[in-house]
CSV table of C-alpha atoms in Angstrom, one decimal:
chain,number,residue,atom,x,y,z
B,1,GLY,CA,53.2,13.2,43.0
B,2,GLU,CA,56.9,12.8,41.7
B,3,ASN,CA,58.2,10.0,40.7
B,4,VAL,CA,60.7,8.3,38.1
B,5,GLU,CA,60.1,5.2,37.5
B,6,GLN,CA,63.8,3.5,35.9
B,7,HIS,CA,64.6,-0.5,33.3
B,8,PRO,CA,65.6,-2.4,33.8
B,9,SER,CA,66.8,-3.1,37.0
B,10,THR,CA,69.9,-4.9,35.5
B,11,LEU,CA,71.4,-5.5,31.7
B,12,SER,CA,74.5,-8.0,30.8
B,13,VAL,CA,75.9,-7.3,27.9
B,14,GLN,CA,79.2,-8.3,26.0
B,15,GLU,CA,82.6,-5.6,26.3
B,16,GLY,CA,81.8,-4.1,22.5
B,17,ASP,CA,78.4,-4.0,22.8
B,18,SER,CA,75.4,-1.3,23.0
B,19,ALA,CA,73.4,-0.6,25.8
B,20,VAL,CA,70.3,1.3,26.7
B,21,ILE,CA,68.3,3.0,30.3
B,22,LYS,CA,65.6,4.3,30.0
B,23,CYS,CA,63.1,5.9,32.9
B,24,THR,CA,59.3,7.7,32.4
B,25,TYR,CA,59.2,11.1,34.9
B,26,SER,CA,55.4,11.4,36.5
B,27,ASP,CA,55.4,15.3,36.4
B,28,SER,CA,55.9,17.1,33.1
B,29,ALA,CA,56.9,20.5,35.1
B,30,SER,CA,60.1,18.3,35.0
B,31,ASN,CA,63.0,19.9,32.5
B,32,TYR,CA,66.8,18.7,33.9
B,33,PHE,CA,67.8,14.5,34.0
B,34,PRO,CA,70.5,13.8,34.4
B,35,TRP,CA,72.5,10.7,34.6
B,36,TYR,CA,74.9,9.6,37.7
B,37,LYS,CA,77.6,6.6,37.4
B,38,GLN,CA,77.7,4.6,40.7
B,39,GLU,CA,80.6,2.6,41.8
B,40,LEU,CA,80.7,0.2,44.6
B,41,GLY,CA,81.9,2.3,47.6
B,42,LYS,CA,82.0,6.2,45.9
B,43,GLY,CA,79.4,8.4,45.8
B,44,PRO,CA,77.1,9.7,42.2
B,45,GLN,CA,78.9,10.3,39.8
B,46,LEU,CA,77.0,13.3,36.5
B,47,ILE,CA,77.9,11.4,33.8
B,48,ILE,CA,75.9,13.6,31.4
B,49,ASP,CA,72.8,15.5,31.2
B,50,ILE,CA,70.2,16.8,30.0
B,51,ARG,CA,67.7,20.0,30.1
B,52,SER,CA,63.6,20.1,28.3
B,53,ASN,CA,64.6,22.1,25.8
B,54,VAL,CA,67.2,20.4,24.4
B,55,GLY,CA,66.1,16.7,22.3
B,56,GLU,CA,69.4,14.5,21.9
B,57,LYS,CA,73.5,15.1,23.9
B,58,LYS,CA,76.3,13.2,23.0
B,59,ASP,CA,79.6,12.5,25.2
B,60,GLN,CA,81.5,10.4,23.5
B,61,ARG,CA,80.2,6.7,23.9
B,62,ILE,CA,77.2,8.2,25.8
B,63,ALA,CA,74.2,9.9,24.8
B,64,VAL,CA,70.6,10.5,26.5
B,65,THR,CA,67.6,11.1,24.0
B,66,LEU,CA,64.5,13.9,25.9
B,67,ASN,CA,61.3,12.8,24.7
B,68,LYS,CA,58.8,15.3,26.8
B,69,THR,CA,55.5,14.1,24.9
B,70,ALA,CA,55.9,10.4,26.2
B,71,LYS,CA,57.7,11.7,29.2
B,72,HIS,CA,60.8,9.4,29.1
B,73,PHE,CA,64.9,9.6,28.9
B,74,SER,CA,67.0,7.3,27.7
B,75,LEU,CA,70.4,6.9,28.5
B,76,HIS,CA,72.9,4.6,25.1
B,77,ILE,CA,76.3,4.2,26.1
B,78,THR,CA,77.9,2.5,22.4
B,79,GLU,CA,80.7,-0.2,22.7
B,80,THR,CA,80.5,-0.7,26.5
B,81,GLN,CA,84.1,-1.9,27.6
B,82,PRO,CA,84.3,-3.3,31.7
B,83,GLU,CA,84.8,-0.6,33.2
B,84,ASP,CA,81.3,0.7,32.1
B,85,SER,CA,80.3,-2.0,35.2
B,86,ALA,CA,78.3,0.0,38.2
B,87,VAL,CA,74.6,1.5,38.8
B,88,TYR,CA,73.8,3.7,36.8
B,89,PHE,CA,70.5,6.7,38.4
B,90,CYS,CA,68.0,8.6,36.1
B,91,ALA,CA,66.7,11.4,38.3
B,92,ALA,CA,65.2,14.4,37.5
B,93,SER,CA,64.6,17.8,38.5
B,94,LEU,CA,60.7,19.7,39.1
B,95,SER,CA,63.0,22.7,38.9
B,96,SER,CA,65.8,25.0,39.6
B,97,ASN,CA,64.2,26.8,42.7
B,98,THR,CA,63.2,23.0,44.2
B,99,GLY,CA,66.8,22.6,45.2
B,100,LYS,CA,65.5,18.5,44.7
B,101,LEU,CA,66.1,16.0,42.3
B,102,ILE,CA,64.3,12.6,41.7
B,103,PHE,CA,65.8,9.5,41.6
B,104,GLY,CA,65.1,6.4,39.6
B,105,GLN,CA,65.9,3.1,41.1
B,106,GLY,CA,68.8,2.6,39.6
B,107,THR,CA,70.6,0.0,36.7
B,108,THR,CA,73.8,-2.9,37.7
B,109,LEU,CA,75.4,-2.9,34.2
B,110,GLN,CA,77.4,-5.5,34.1
B,111,VAL,CA,79.5,-5.4,31.0
B,112,LYS,CA,81.3,-8.6,30.2
B,113,PRO,CA,84.5,-9.4,29.1
Q,1,GLU,CA,89.5,21.3,41.3
Q,2,ALA,CA,89.4,19.1,45.2
Q,3,GLY,CA,85.3,17.4,45.1
Q,4,VAL,CA,82.6,17.4,47.8
Q,5,THR,CA,84.5,15.9,50.8
Q,6,GLN,CA,82.5,14.5,53.7
Q,7,SER,CA,83.0,12.8,57.1
Q,8,PRO,CA,83.3,11.3,58.6
Q,9,THR,CA,83.5,8.1,56.2
Q,10,HIS,CA,81.8,5.7,57.9
Q,11,LEU,CA,79.6,5.5,61.2
Q,12,ILE,CA,78.1,3.5,64.0
Q,13,LYS,CA,76.2,4.9,67.0
Q,14,THR,CA,73.3,3.0,69.3
Q,15,ARG,CA,69.7,3.8,68.9
Q,16,GLY,CA,68.4,6.6,70.4
Q,17,GLN,CA,72.3,8.6,70.5
Q,18,GLN,CA,72.3,11.3,67.7
Q,19,ALA,CA,74.2,11.6,65.1
Q,20,THR,CA,76.6,14.2,63.4
Q,21,LEU,CA,77.2,13.8,59.7
Q,22,ARG,CA,79.5,17.0,57.6
Q,23,CYS,CA,79.7,18.0,54.7
Q,24,SER,CA,82.8,20.7,52.1
Q,25,PRO,CA,81.5,21.5,48.7
Q,26,ILE,CA,83.0,22.4,46.0
Q,27,SER,CA,84.9,25.5,46.4
Q,28,GLY,CA,83.0,28.3,44.5
Q,29,HIS,CA,80.1,26.6,45.1
Q,30,THR,CA,77.0,28.3,47.6
Q,31,SER,CA,74.8,25.5,47.6
Q,32,VAL,CA,74.6,22.0,49.6
Q,33,TYR,CA,72.1,18.9,49.5
Q,34,TRP,CA,71.5,15.8,51.3
Q,35,TYR,CA,69.9,12.5,50.6
Q,36,GLN,CA,70.0,9.5,51.9
Q,37,GLN,CA,70.9,6.3,50.4
Q,38,ALA,CA,69.3,3.5,51.9
Q,39,LEU,CA,69.4,-0.5,50.8
Q,40,GLY,CA,66.4,-1.3,48.4
Q,41,LEU,CA,65.6,2.8,48.5
Q,42,GLY,CA,67.4,4.5,46.2
Q,43,LEU,CA,68.7,8.0,47.0
Q,44,GLN,CA,65.5,10.5,48.8
Q,45,PHE,CA,65.9,14.6,48.8
Q,46,LEU,CA,66.6,15.6,52.8
Q,47,LEU,CA,67.3,19.1,52.6
Q,48,TRP,CA,69.3,21.7,50.2
Q,49,TYR,CA,70.9,25.1,52.0
Q,50,ASP,CA,72.1,28.2,50.2
Q,51,GLU,CA,73.7,31.1,51.4
Q,52,GLY,CA,73.3,29.9,55.0
Q,53,GLU,CA,69.6,29.6,54.6
Q,54,GLU,CA,67.1,25.7,54.7
Q,55,ARG,CA,65.5,26.4,50.8
Q,56,ASN,CA,63.7,22.8,51.0
Q,57,ARG,CA,63.2,20.2,52.5
Q,58,GLY,CA,62.3,16.9,51.8
Q,59,ASN,CA,59.5,13.6,53.2
Q,60,PHE,CA,62.0,12.7,56.3
Q,61,PRO,CA,61.3,13.5,60.4
Q,62,PRO,CA,62.5,17.2,61.7
Q,63,ARG,CA,65.3,14.5,63.7
Q,64,PHE,CA,66.2,15.5,60.8
Q,65,SER,CA,68.1,18.6,60.3
Q,66,GLY,CA,71.1,20.7,59.6
Q,67,ARG,CA,73.1,23.8,58.8
Q,68,GLN,CA,74.7,25.0,56.5
Q,69,PHE,CA,78.1,27.7,57.7
Q,70,PRO,CA,79.2,30.9,56.3
Q,71,ASN,CA,82.0,28.9,54.4
Q,72,TYR,CA,79.3,27.0,52.7
Q,73,SER,CA,80.3,23.3,54.4
Q,74,SER,CA,77.4,21.8,56.4
Q,75,GLU,CA,76.5,19.6,58.6
Q,76,LEU,CA,73.6,17.0,58.8
Q,77,ASN,CA,72.0,15.9,62.3
Q,78,VAL,CA,70.1,12.8,62.9
Q,79,ASN,CA,68.7,12.5,66.5
Q,80,ALA,CA,67.1,10.2,68.5
Q,81,LEU,CA,68.6,7.3,65.9
Q,82,GLU,CA,66.8,4.2,65.3
Q,83,LEU,CA,67.5,1.4,63.3
Q,84,GLU,CA,66.2,2.1,59.8
Q,85,ASP,CA,68.6,5.5,59.5
Q,86,SER,CA,70.9,2.7,59.1
Q,87,ALA,CA,71.8,4.2,54.9
Q,88,LEU,CA,74.4,6.1,53.2
Q,89,TYR,CA,74.3,10.4,53.6
Q,90,LEU,CA,75.7,11.5,49.9
Q,91,CYS,CA,76.2,15.3,50.1
Q,92,ALA,CA,76.4,16.9,47.0
Q,93,SER,CA,77.0,21.2,46.1
Q,94,SER,CA,75.7,23.1,43.3
Q,95,SER,CA,77.2,26.9,42.3
Q,96,TYR,CA,74.6,29.4,41.6
Q,97,ILE,CA,74.8,31.1,38.1
Q,98,GLY,CA,72.0,34.2,37.1
Q,99,ALA,CA,68.8,32.1,37.0
Q,100,ALA,CA,69.6,28.7,37.1
Q,101,TYR,CA,70.8,26.3,39.7
Q,102,ASN,CA,73.2,24.0,38.5
Q,103,GLU,CA,74.4,20.2,38.5
Q,104,GLN,CA,74.5,18.8,41.5
Q,105,PHE,CA,78.3,17.0,42.2
Q,106,PHE,CA,78.0,14.2,44.3
Q,107,GLY,CA,80.9,13.3,47.1
Q,108,PRO,CA,81.5,10.5,49.1
Q,109,GLY,CA,79.1,9.3,51.7
Q,110,THR,CA,79.2,8.9,55.3
Q,111,ARG,CA,78.3,6.0,56.0
Q,112,LEU,CA,75.7,5.1,59.6
Q,113,THR,CA,75.6,2.1,61.0
Q,114,VAL,CA,73.0,2.0,63.5
Q,115,LEU,CA,73.2,-0.5,66.3
């Protein structure tokens, strides 16, 4: 069935270091992979996404890579700042016709000043 | 531009009652999605509405239902509330361009507590 595994569940880094969160999906028909950041008491905020016809995408300090063969994708945050501290969720969507995002279990990122 | 709005922010009900949650999408978005975020269970897909019709449904019992209005706003109804329905209910919206639906943008959620 459809499943997204996310690791690690918690991640603590020093300010300025890089953080990497990894996700693996089960359904090879998945073609859209967004990443969300959720701060305490708020809804998830879309921070970056990638589609299956692209291997890598970058937006300032955030980058996402996709390996379709291995069915995994990763979020890379460089030069981390305390305001990056939040819960990060990866997700996968089968296609545009399901409307359904399958979410990973989340990674709590703590950036220590 | 205003984002997705949800009301109420918090809702407290007792077991067996009914709850109604409301969502207004981003202007120009025709699709509304509902997700449940229960403690320890991550975000689970509930329902997808587009152009007033239910397009897809997650693995939830029939007592979870909803509808989408002509102005594209939506409401989620939960009947016969159970303790395990306590969760943050998130609404998201997206636009439809060509043959693809686009990114889903989430609202702040409604915190439902069932006593």
